[in-house]
Coordinates of C-alpha atoms in Angstrom, one line a residue:
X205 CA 0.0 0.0 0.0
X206 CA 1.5 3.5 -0.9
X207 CA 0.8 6.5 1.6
X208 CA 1.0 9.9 -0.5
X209 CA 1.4 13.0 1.0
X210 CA 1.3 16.3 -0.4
X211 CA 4.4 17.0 -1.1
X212 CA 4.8 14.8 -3.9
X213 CA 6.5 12.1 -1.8
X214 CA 5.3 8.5 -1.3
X215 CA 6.0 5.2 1.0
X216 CA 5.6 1.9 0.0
X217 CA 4.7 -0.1 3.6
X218 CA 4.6 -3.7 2.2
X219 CA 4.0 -6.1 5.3
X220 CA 6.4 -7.3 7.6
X221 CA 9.1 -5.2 5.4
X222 CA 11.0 -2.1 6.0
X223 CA 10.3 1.5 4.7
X224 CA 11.3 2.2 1.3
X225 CA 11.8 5.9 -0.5
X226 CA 9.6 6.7 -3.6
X227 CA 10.5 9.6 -5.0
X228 CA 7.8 11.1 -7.6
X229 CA 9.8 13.9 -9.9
X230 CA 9.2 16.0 -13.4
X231 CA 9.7 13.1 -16.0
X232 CA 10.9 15.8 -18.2
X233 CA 13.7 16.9 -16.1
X234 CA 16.9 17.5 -17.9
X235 CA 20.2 17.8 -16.3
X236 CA 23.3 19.5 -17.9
X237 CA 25.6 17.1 -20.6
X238 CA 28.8 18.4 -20.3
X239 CA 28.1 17.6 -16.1
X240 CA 27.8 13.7 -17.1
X241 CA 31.9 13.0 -18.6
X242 CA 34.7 13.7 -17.5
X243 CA 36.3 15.3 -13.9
X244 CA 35.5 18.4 -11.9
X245 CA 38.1 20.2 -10.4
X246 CA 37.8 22.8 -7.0
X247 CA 39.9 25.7 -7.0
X248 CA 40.4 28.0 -4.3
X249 CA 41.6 31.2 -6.1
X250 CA 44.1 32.5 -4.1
X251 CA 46.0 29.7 -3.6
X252 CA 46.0 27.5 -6.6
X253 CA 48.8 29.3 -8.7
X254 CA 50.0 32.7 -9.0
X255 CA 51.0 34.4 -12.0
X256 CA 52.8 37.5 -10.8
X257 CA 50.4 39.5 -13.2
X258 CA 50.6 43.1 -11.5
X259 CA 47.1 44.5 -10.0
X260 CA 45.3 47.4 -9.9
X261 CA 43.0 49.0 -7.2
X262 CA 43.8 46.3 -4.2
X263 CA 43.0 47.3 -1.0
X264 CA 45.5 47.9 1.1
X265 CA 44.4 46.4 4.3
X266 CA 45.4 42.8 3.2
X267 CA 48.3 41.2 4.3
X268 CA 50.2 39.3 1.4
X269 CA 52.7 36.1 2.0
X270 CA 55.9 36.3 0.9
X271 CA 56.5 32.9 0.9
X272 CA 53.8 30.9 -1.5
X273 CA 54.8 27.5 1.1
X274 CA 53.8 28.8 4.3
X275 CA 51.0 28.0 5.8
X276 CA 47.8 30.0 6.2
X277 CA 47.0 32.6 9.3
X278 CA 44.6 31.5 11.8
X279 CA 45.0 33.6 15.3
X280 CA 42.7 36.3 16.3
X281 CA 43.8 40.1 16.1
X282 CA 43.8 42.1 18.6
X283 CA 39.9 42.5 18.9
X284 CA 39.5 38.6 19.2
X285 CA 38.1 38.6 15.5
X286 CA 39.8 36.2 12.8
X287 CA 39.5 38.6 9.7
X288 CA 41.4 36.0 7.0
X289 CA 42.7 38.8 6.0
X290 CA 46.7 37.1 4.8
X291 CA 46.7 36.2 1.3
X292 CA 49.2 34.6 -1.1
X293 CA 47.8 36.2 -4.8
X294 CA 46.6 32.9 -6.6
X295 CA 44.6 35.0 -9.7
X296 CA 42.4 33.7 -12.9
X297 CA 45.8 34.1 -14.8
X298 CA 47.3 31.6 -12.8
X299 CA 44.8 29.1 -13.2
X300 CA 44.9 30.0 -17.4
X301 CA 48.7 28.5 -17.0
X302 CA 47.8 25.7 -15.7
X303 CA 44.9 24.6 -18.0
X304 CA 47.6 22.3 -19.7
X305 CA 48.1 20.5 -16.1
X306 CA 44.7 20.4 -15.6
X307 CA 43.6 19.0 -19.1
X308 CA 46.3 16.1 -18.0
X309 CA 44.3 15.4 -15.1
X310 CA 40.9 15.1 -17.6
X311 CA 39.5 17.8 -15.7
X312 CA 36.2 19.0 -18.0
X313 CA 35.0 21.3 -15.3
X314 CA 36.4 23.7 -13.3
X315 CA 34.8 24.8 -9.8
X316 CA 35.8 27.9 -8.4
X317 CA 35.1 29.3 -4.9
X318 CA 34.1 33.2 -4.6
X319 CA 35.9 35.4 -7.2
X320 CA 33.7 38.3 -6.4
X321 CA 35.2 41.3 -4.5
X322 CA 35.5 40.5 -1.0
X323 CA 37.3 41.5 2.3
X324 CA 38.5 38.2 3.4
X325 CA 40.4 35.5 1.1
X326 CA 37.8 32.9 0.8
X327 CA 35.7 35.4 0.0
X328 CA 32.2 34.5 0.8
X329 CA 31.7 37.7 2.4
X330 CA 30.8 39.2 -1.0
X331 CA 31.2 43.1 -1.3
X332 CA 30.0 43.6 -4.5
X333 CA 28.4 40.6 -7.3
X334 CA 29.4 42.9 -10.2
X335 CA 33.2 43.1 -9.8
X336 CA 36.1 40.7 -9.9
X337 CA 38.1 41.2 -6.5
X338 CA 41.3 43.0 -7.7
X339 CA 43.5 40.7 -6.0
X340 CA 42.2 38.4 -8.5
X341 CA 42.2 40.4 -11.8
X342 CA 39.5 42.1 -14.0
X343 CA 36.6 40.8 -15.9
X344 CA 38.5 40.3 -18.9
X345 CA 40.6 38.1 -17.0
X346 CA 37.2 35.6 -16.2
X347 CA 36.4 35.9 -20.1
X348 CA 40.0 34.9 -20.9
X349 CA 39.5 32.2 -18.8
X350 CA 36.3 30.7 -20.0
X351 CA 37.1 31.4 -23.1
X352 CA 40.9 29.4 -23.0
X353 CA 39.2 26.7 -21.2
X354 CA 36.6 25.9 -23.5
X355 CA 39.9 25.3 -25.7
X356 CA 40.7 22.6 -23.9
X357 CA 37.4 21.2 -23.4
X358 CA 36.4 22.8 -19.8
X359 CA 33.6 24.4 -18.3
X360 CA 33.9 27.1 -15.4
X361 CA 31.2 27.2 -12.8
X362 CA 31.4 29.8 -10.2
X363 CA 30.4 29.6 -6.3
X364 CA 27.3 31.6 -5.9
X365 CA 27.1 33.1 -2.2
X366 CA 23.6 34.8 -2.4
X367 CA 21.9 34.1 1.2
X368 CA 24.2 37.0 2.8
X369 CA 26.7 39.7 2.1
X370 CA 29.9 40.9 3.7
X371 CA 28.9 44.0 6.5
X372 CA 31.9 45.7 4.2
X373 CA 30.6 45.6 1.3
X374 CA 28.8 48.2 -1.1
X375 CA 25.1 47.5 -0.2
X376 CA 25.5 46.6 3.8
X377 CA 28.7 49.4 4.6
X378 CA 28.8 48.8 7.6
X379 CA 32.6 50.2 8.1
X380 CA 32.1 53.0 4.9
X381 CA 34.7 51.4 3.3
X382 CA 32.2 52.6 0.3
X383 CA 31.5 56.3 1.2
X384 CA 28.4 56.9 3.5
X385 CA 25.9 55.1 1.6
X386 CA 24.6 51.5 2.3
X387 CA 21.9 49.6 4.8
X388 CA 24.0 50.5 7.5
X389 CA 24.3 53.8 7.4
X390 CA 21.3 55.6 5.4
X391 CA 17.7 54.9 5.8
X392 CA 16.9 55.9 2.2
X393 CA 19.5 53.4 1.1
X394 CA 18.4 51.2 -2.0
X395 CA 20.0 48.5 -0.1
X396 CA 17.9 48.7 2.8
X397 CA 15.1 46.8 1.8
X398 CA 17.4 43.7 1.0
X399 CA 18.2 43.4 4.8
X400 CA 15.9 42.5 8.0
X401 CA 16.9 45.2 10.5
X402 CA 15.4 44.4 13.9
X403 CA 17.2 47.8 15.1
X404 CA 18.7 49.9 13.1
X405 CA 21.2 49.9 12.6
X406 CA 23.1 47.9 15.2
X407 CA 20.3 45.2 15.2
X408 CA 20.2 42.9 12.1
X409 CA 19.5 39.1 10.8
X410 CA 23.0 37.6 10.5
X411 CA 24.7 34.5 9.2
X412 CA 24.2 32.1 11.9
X413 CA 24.8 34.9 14.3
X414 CA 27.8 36.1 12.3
X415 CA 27.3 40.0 12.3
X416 CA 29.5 40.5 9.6
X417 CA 27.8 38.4 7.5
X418 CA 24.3 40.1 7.2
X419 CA 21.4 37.8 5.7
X420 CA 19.8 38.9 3.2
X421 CA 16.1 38.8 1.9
X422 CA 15.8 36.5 -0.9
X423 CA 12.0 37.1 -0.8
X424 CA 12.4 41.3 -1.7
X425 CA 11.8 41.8 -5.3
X426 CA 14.8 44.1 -5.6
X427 CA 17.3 41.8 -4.6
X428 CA 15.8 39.1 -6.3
X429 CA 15.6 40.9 -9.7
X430 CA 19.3 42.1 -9.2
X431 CA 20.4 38.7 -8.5
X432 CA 17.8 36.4 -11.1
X433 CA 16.1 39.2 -13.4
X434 CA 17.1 39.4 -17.3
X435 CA 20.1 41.8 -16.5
X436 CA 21.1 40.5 -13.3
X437 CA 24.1 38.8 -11.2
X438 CA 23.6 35.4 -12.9
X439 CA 22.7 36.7 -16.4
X440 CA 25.8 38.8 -16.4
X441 CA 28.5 36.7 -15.8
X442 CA 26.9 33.6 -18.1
X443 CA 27.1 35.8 -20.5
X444 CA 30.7 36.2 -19.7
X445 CA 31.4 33.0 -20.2
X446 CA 30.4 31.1 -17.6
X447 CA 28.8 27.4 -17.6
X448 CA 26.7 27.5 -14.3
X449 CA 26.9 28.2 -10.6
X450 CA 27.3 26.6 -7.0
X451 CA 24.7 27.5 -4.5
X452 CA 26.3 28.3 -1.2
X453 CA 24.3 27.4 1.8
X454 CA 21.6 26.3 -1.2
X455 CA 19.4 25.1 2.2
X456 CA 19.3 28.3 3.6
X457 CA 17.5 29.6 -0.1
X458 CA 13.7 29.6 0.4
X459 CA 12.0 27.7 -2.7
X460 CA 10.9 30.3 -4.3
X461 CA 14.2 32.2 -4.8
X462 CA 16.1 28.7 -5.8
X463 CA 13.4 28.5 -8.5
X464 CA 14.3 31.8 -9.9
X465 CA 17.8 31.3 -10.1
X466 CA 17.3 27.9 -11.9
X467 CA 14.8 29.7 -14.2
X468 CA 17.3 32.7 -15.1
X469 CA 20.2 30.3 -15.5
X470 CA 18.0 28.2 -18.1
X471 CA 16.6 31.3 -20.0
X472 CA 20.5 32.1 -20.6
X473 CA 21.7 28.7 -21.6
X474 CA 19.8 25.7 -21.1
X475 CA 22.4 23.5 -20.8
X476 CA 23.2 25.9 -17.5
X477 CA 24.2 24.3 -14.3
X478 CA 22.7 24.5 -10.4
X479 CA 24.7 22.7 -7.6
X480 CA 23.9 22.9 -4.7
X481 CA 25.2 23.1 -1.3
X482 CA 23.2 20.3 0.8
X483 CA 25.3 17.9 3.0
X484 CA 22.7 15.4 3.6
X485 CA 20.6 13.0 1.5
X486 CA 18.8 16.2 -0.9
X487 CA 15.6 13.6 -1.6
X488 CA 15.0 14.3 2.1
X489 CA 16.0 17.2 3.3
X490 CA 14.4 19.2 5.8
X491 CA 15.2 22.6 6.3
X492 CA 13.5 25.0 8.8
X493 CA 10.3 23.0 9.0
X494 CA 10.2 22.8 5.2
X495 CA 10.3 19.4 3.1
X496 CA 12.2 20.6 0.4
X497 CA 11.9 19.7 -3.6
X498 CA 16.0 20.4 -4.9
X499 CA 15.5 17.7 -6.7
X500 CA 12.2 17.2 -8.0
X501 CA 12.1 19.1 -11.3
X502 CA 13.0 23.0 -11.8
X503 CA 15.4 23.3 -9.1
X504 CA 18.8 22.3 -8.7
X505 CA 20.3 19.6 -11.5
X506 CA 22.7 18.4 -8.5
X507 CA 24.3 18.2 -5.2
X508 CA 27.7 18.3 -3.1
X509 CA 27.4 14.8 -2.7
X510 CA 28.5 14.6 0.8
X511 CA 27.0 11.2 1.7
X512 CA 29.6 9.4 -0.7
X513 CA 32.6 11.4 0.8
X514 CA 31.7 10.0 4.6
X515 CA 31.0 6.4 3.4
X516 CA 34.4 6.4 0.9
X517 CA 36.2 7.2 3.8
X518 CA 34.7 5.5 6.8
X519 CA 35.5 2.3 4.8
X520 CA 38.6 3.1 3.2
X521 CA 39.3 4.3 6.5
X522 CA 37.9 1.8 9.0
X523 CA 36.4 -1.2 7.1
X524 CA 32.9 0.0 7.5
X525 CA 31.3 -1.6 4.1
X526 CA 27.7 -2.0 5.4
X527 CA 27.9 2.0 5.4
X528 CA 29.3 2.2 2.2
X529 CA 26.7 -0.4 0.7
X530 CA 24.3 1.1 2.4
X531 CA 25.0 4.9 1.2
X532 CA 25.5 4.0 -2.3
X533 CA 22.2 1.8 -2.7
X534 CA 20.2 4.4 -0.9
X535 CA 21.7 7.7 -3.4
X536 CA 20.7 5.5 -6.2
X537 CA 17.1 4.3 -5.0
X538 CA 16.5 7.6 -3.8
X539 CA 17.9 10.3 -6.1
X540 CA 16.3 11.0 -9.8
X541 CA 17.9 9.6 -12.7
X542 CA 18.8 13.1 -14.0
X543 CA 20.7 14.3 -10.8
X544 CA 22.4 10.6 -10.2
X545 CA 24.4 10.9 -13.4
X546 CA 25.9 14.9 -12.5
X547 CA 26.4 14.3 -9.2
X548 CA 29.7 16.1 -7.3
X549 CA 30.8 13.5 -5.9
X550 CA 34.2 14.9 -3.6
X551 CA 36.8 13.5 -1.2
X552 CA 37.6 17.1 0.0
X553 CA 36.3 20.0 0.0
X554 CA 37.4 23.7 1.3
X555 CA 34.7 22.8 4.5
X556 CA 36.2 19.6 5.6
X557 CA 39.4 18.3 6.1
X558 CA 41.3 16.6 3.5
X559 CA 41.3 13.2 2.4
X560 CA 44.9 12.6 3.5
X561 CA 44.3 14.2 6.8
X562 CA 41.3 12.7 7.6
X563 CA 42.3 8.9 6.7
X564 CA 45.7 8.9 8.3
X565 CA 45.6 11.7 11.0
X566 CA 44.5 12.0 14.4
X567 CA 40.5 12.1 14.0
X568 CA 40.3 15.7 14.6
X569 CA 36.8 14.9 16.8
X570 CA 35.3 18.1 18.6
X571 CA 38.9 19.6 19.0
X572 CA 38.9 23.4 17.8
X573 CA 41.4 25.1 15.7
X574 CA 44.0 25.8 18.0
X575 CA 44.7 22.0 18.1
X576 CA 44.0 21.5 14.9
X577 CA 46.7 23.8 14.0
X578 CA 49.2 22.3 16.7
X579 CA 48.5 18.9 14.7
X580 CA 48.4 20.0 11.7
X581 CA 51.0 17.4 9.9
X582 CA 51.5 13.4 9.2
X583 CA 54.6 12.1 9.9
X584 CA 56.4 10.5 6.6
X585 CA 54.8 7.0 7.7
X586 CA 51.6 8.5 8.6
X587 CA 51.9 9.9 5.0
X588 CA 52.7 7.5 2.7
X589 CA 49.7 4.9 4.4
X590 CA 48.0 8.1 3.6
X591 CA 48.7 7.9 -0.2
X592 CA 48.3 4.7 0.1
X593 CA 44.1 4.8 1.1
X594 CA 43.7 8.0 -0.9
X595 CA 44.4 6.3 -3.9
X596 CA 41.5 3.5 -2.5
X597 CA 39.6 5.9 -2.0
X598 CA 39.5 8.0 -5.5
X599 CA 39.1 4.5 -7.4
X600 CA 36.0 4.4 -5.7
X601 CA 35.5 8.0 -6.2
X602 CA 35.9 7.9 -9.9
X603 CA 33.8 4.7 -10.4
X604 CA 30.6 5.5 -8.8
X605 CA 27.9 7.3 -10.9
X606 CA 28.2 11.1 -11.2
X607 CA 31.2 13.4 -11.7
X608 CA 34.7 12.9 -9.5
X609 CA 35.6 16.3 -8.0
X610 CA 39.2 17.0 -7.2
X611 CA 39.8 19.4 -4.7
X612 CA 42.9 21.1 -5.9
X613 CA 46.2 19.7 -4.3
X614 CA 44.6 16.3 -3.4
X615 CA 46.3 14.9 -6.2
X616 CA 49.7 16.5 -5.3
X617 CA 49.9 15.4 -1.8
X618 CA 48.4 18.6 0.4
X619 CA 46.7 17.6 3.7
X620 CA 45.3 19.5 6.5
X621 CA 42.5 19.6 8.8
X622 CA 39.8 21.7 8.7
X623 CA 40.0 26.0 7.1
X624 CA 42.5 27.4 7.2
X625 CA 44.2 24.3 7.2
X626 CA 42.7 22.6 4.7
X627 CA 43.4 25.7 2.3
X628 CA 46.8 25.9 2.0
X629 CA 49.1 26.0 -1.4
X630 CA 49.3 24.2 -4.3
X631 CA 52.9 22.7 -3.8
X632 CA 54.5 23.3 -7.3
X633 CA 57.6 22.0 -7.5
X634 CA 57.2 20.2 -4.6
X635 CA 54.3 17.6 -5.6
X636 CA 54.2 14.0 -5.1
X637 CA 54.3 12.5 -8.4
X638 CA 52.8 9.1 -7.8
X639 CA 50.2 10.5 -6.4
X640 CA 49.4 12.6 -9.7
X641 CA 50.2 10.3 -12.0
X642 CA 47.6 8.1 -10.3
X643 CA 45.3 10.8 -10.3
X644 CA 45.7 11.0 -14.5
X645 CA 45.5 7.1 -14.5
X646 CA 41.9 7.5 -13.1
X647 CA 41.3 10.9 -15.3
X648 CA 41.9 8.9 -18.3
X649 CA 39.4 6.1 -17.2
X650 CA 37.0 8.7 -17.3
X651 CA 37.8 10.2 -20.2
X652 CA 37.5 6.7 -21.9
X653 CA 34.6 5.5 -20.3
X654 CA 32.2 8.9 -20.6
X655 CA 29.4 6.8 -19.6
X656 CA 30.5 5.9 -16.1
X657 CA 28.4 8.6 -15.1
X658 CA 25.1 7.5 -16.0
X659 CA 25.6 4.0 -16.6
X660 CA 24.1 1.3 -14.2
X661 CA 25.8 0.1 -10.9
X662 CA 25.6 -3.7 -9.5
X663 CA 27.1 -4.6 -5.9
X664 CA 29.3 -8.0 -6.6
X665 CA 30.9 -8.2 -2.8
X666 CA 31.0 -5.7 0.2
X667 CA 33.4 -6.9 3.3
X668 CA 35.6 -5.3 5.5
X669 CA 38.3 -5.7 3.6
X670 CA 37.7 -5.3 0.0
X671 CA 34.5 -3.9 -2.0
X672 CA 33.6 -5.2 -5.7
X673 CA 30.8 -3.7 -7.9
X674 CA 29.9 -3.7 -11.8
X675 CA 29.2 -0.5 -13.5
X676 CA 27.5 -1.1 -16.9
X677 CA 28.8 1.4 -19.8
X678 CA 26.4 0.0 -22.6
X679 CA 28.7 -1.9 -25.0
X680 CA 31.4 -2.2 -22.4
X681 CA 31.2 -3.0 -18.3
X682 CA 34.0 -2.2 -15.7
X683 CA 34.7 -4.4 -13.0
X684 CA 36.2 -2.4 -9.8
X685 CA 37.5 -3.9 -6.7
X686 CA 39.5 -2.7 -3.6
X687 CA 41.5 -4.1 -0.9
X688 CA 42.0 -1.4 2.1
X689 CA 44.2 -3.9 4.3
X690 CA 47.6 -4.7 4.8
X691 CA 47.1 -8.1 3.6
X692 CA 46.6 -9.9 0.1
X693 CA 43.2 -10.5 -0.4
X694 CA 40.7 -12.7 -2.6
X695 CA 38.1 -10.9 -4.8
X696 CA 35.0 -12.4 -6.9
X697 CA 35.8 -12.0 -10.0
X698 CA 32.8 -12.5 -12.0
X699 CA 33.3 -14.8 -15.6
X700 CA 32.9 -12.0 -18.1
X701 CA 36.1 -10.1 -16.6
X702 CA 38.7 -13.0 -16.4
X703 CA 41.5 -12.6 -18.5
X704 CA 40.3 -8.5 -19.2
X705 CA 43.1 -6.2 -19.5
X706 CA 43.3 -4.0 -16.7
X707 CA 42.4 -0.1 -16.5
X708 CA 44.2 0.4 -13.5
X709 CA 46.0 -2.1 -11.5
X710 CA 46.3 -5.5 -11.6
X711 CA 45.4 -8.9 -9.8
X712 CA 47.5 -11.5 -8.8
X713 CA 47.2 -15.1 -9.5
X714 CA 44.6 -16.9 -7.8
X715 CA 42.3 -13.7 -8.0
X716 CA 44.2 -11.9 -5.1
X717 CA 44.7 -8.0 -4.6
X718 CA 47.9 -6.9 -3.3
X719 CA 48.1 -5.1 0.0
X720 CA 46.2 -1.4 -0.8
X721 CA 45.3 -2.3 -3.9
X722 CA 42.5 -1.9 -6.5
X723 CA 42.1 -3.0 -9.9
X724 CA 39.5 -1.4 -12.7
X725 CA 39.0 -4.2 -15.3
X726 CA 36.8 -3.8 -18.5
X727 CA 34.7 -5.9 -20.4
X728 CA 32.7 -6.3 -23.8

């Protein structure tokens, strides 16, 4: 029997059985192509790659590293604030250089945090949505960009922070960095409107209590318009070039403002993406007593698929396959179709620590910064057990359905716990080679095999020690296993893919992986 409520969402309560997900969606949801091959690849722009281009207009209240190998700032000034204010100068130029690198990788989209002018170096304290921050370089810059990358077959999405501002920044000014205009400081402001005032000024809606990060009003038509309407924020810089955007804090968005910025992004290019920012499974997400539809049709196209990331590494990590089973099986019965096969599926991210960190560190637990910083390194055993499960873990990664996204420096060997840590450098000169030439091994895979991301999956084995599954690519299958101990171990190897040439990896006679080993075998 199937109870429907009015949300669209059903349960199927067969007898003596367990609760199983229905989930009722647009059957004419599309979801964007060049999302469904390929790699995606997180940048954090000021610390990718520098190109020593000189700048114009940067403020001068930002404190610039000399030396591009040290790590990043985290202690308080002397108001107890931490401004992350210390910056290194990674630009767009710098990322232009390195489209070669990247294109080695098979990176076919590029992610970018904030590039917007800002007063901190992550940035998502935007100051103004019309403007390239300086320290980054000029909207001719961005179109360069797009435009070189398209050369070499990339896409450029671009994190959209939209549920708050920066207090210093054009419309909020709070600090007049701007003059004396803004929502802070004039009641006639055009700004005003965009922000909920309890008492002004002092008194305002914030960021989870953040006061520098004032909320704003997705819900006034001003804002709204400037953000969604034919000449707006997202309009403008598509038109520049750009391929789609990441919604930050995407729960935070009410419904009705999500569904405008999926509508303008679709009027400009239908082939336009929405990710968004939702940690948890999306198909059931509540958010401030709201069941939400991201995925139902007219929304978002996909997710940061977070779920994958804790289940990779709980079992790379720890042996926990029924998690990993479970997490995988439950995406796929849950999620459309049309989101399953563009899902950002990451191993790090600038919000958690990295992979390396967190499968051969101390677990960093409820400890704060201050220890996280005193911690903050592997020793070269620690390390190199750390290469060794990172590279477990992207096989898995790159063989589930969706789109593998590389957070930058994964792939070199950069580990950290979690910001500023987690945010430091990309080492060049200094990278561990193995570890990228694995990471082109598995780019190539997915450059070969296009339909990984929508093809089917089939669970052969899941034990503590190694995990086996089919994924079905039409005319050809892949057979993936892994072994995350420090023992050989057997694998099921199922008829069709004996004597296969391998992808990546090999198996040893009698069916047996080596010690931290995978192997990616294909078949007709």
């Amino acid at each position: 029997r199937i109870a429907r409520g009015q949300d669209g969402f059903g349960a199927l309560f067969p007898d003596g059985g367990e609760m199983w997900q229905l989930t009722i969606y647009d059957r004419h949801m599309k979801t964007p192509d060049f999302l469904k091959s390929g790699v995606m690849y997180q940048i954090f722009p000021d610390r990718f790659c520098a190109s020593g281009t000189p700048k114009t207009d940067v403020p001068g209240d930002r404190n610039m590293h000399t030396d591009w190998y040290e790590l990043p700032v985290y202690r308080p000034d002397q108001d107890g604030r931490i401004t992350n204010s210390d910056y290194f100068g990674g630009d767009l130029r710098g990322i232009i250089e390195k489209l070669p690198y990247l294109e080695s990788l098979g990176v076919t989209v590029l992610y970018l945090n904030p590039i917007f002018e800002a007063h901190s170096n992550h940035r998502y304290n935007t100051a103004n949505y019309e403007k390239i921050d300086p320290l980054l370089g000029s909207e001719a810059d961005l179109r360069a960009l797009c435009a070189e990358a398209r050369r070499y077959g990339m896409s450029v999405i671009l994190d959209g922070v939209f549920n708050h501002t920066g207090a210093d920044s054009v419309y909020f000014n709070k600090f007049r960095r701007y003059g004396d205009g803004g929502a802070y400081n004039d009641p006639n402001s055009p700004y005003r409107s965009w922000y909920q005032f309890k008492n002004w000024p002092n008194e305002y809606d914030s960021w989870w209590g953040f006061t520098e990060l004032p909320n704003l009003n997705e819900q006034e038509p001003a804002y709204s318009s400037f953000i969604c309407g034919e000449n707006g924020v997202l309009r403008k810089w598509m038109r520049a070039g750009v391929a789609g955007w990441r919604l930050d804090v995407a729960d935070e968005l009410p419904d009705a403002f999500l569904d405008q910025i999926t509508a303008a992004v679709k009027a400009e290019n239908p082939q336009g993406a929405v990710i968004g920012e939702v940690w948890e499974d999306a198909s059931t997400k509540c958010a401030y007593g709201v069941r939400r539809r991201y995925l139902l049709g007219g929304q978002l196209d996909s997710v940061m698929n977070y779920p994958f990331k804790d289940a990779i590494l709980a079992f790379v990590r720890g042996g926990d396959c029924y998690r990993l089973y479970m997490t995988v099986m439950d995406i796929l019965e849950h999620y459309p179709k049309p989101v399953l096969d563009v899902l950002m599926n990451s191993l790090s991210t600038h919000d958690v620590e990295r992979a390396l960190t967190a499968l051969a560190g101390q677990p960093v637990g409820g400890n704060g910064r201050e220890w996280q910083g005193q911690n903050n390194t592997l020793s070269r055993d620690r390390y190199e057990l750390g290469k060794k499960l990172l590279r477990l873990a992207a096989v898995i990664q790159y063989a589930l359905p969706g789109i593998p996204c590389l957070y930058y420096g994964d792939e070199a060997g950069l580990y950290g716990y979690k910001d500023p840590f987690n945010r430091s450098c990309y080492p060049w000169g200094r990278e561990d080679a193995d570890l990228i030439e694995t990471f082109r091994q598995l780019g190539r895979v997915r450059r070969d095999y296009p339909s990984l991301s929508a093809g089917g999956f089939c669970p052969v084995s899941f034990t503590a020690s190694v995990v086996s599954f089919i994924r079905d690519c039409g005319e050809e299958s892949l057979y993936i296993a892994v072994n995350r101990t420090d023992q050989p171990a057997k694998t099921v190897v199922p008829a069709e893919f004996r004597g296969a040439v391998p992808l990546f990896g090999a198996l040893a006679k009698g069916d047996l992986l080596a010690p931290y080993n995978a192997v990616i075998l294909a078949a007709r």
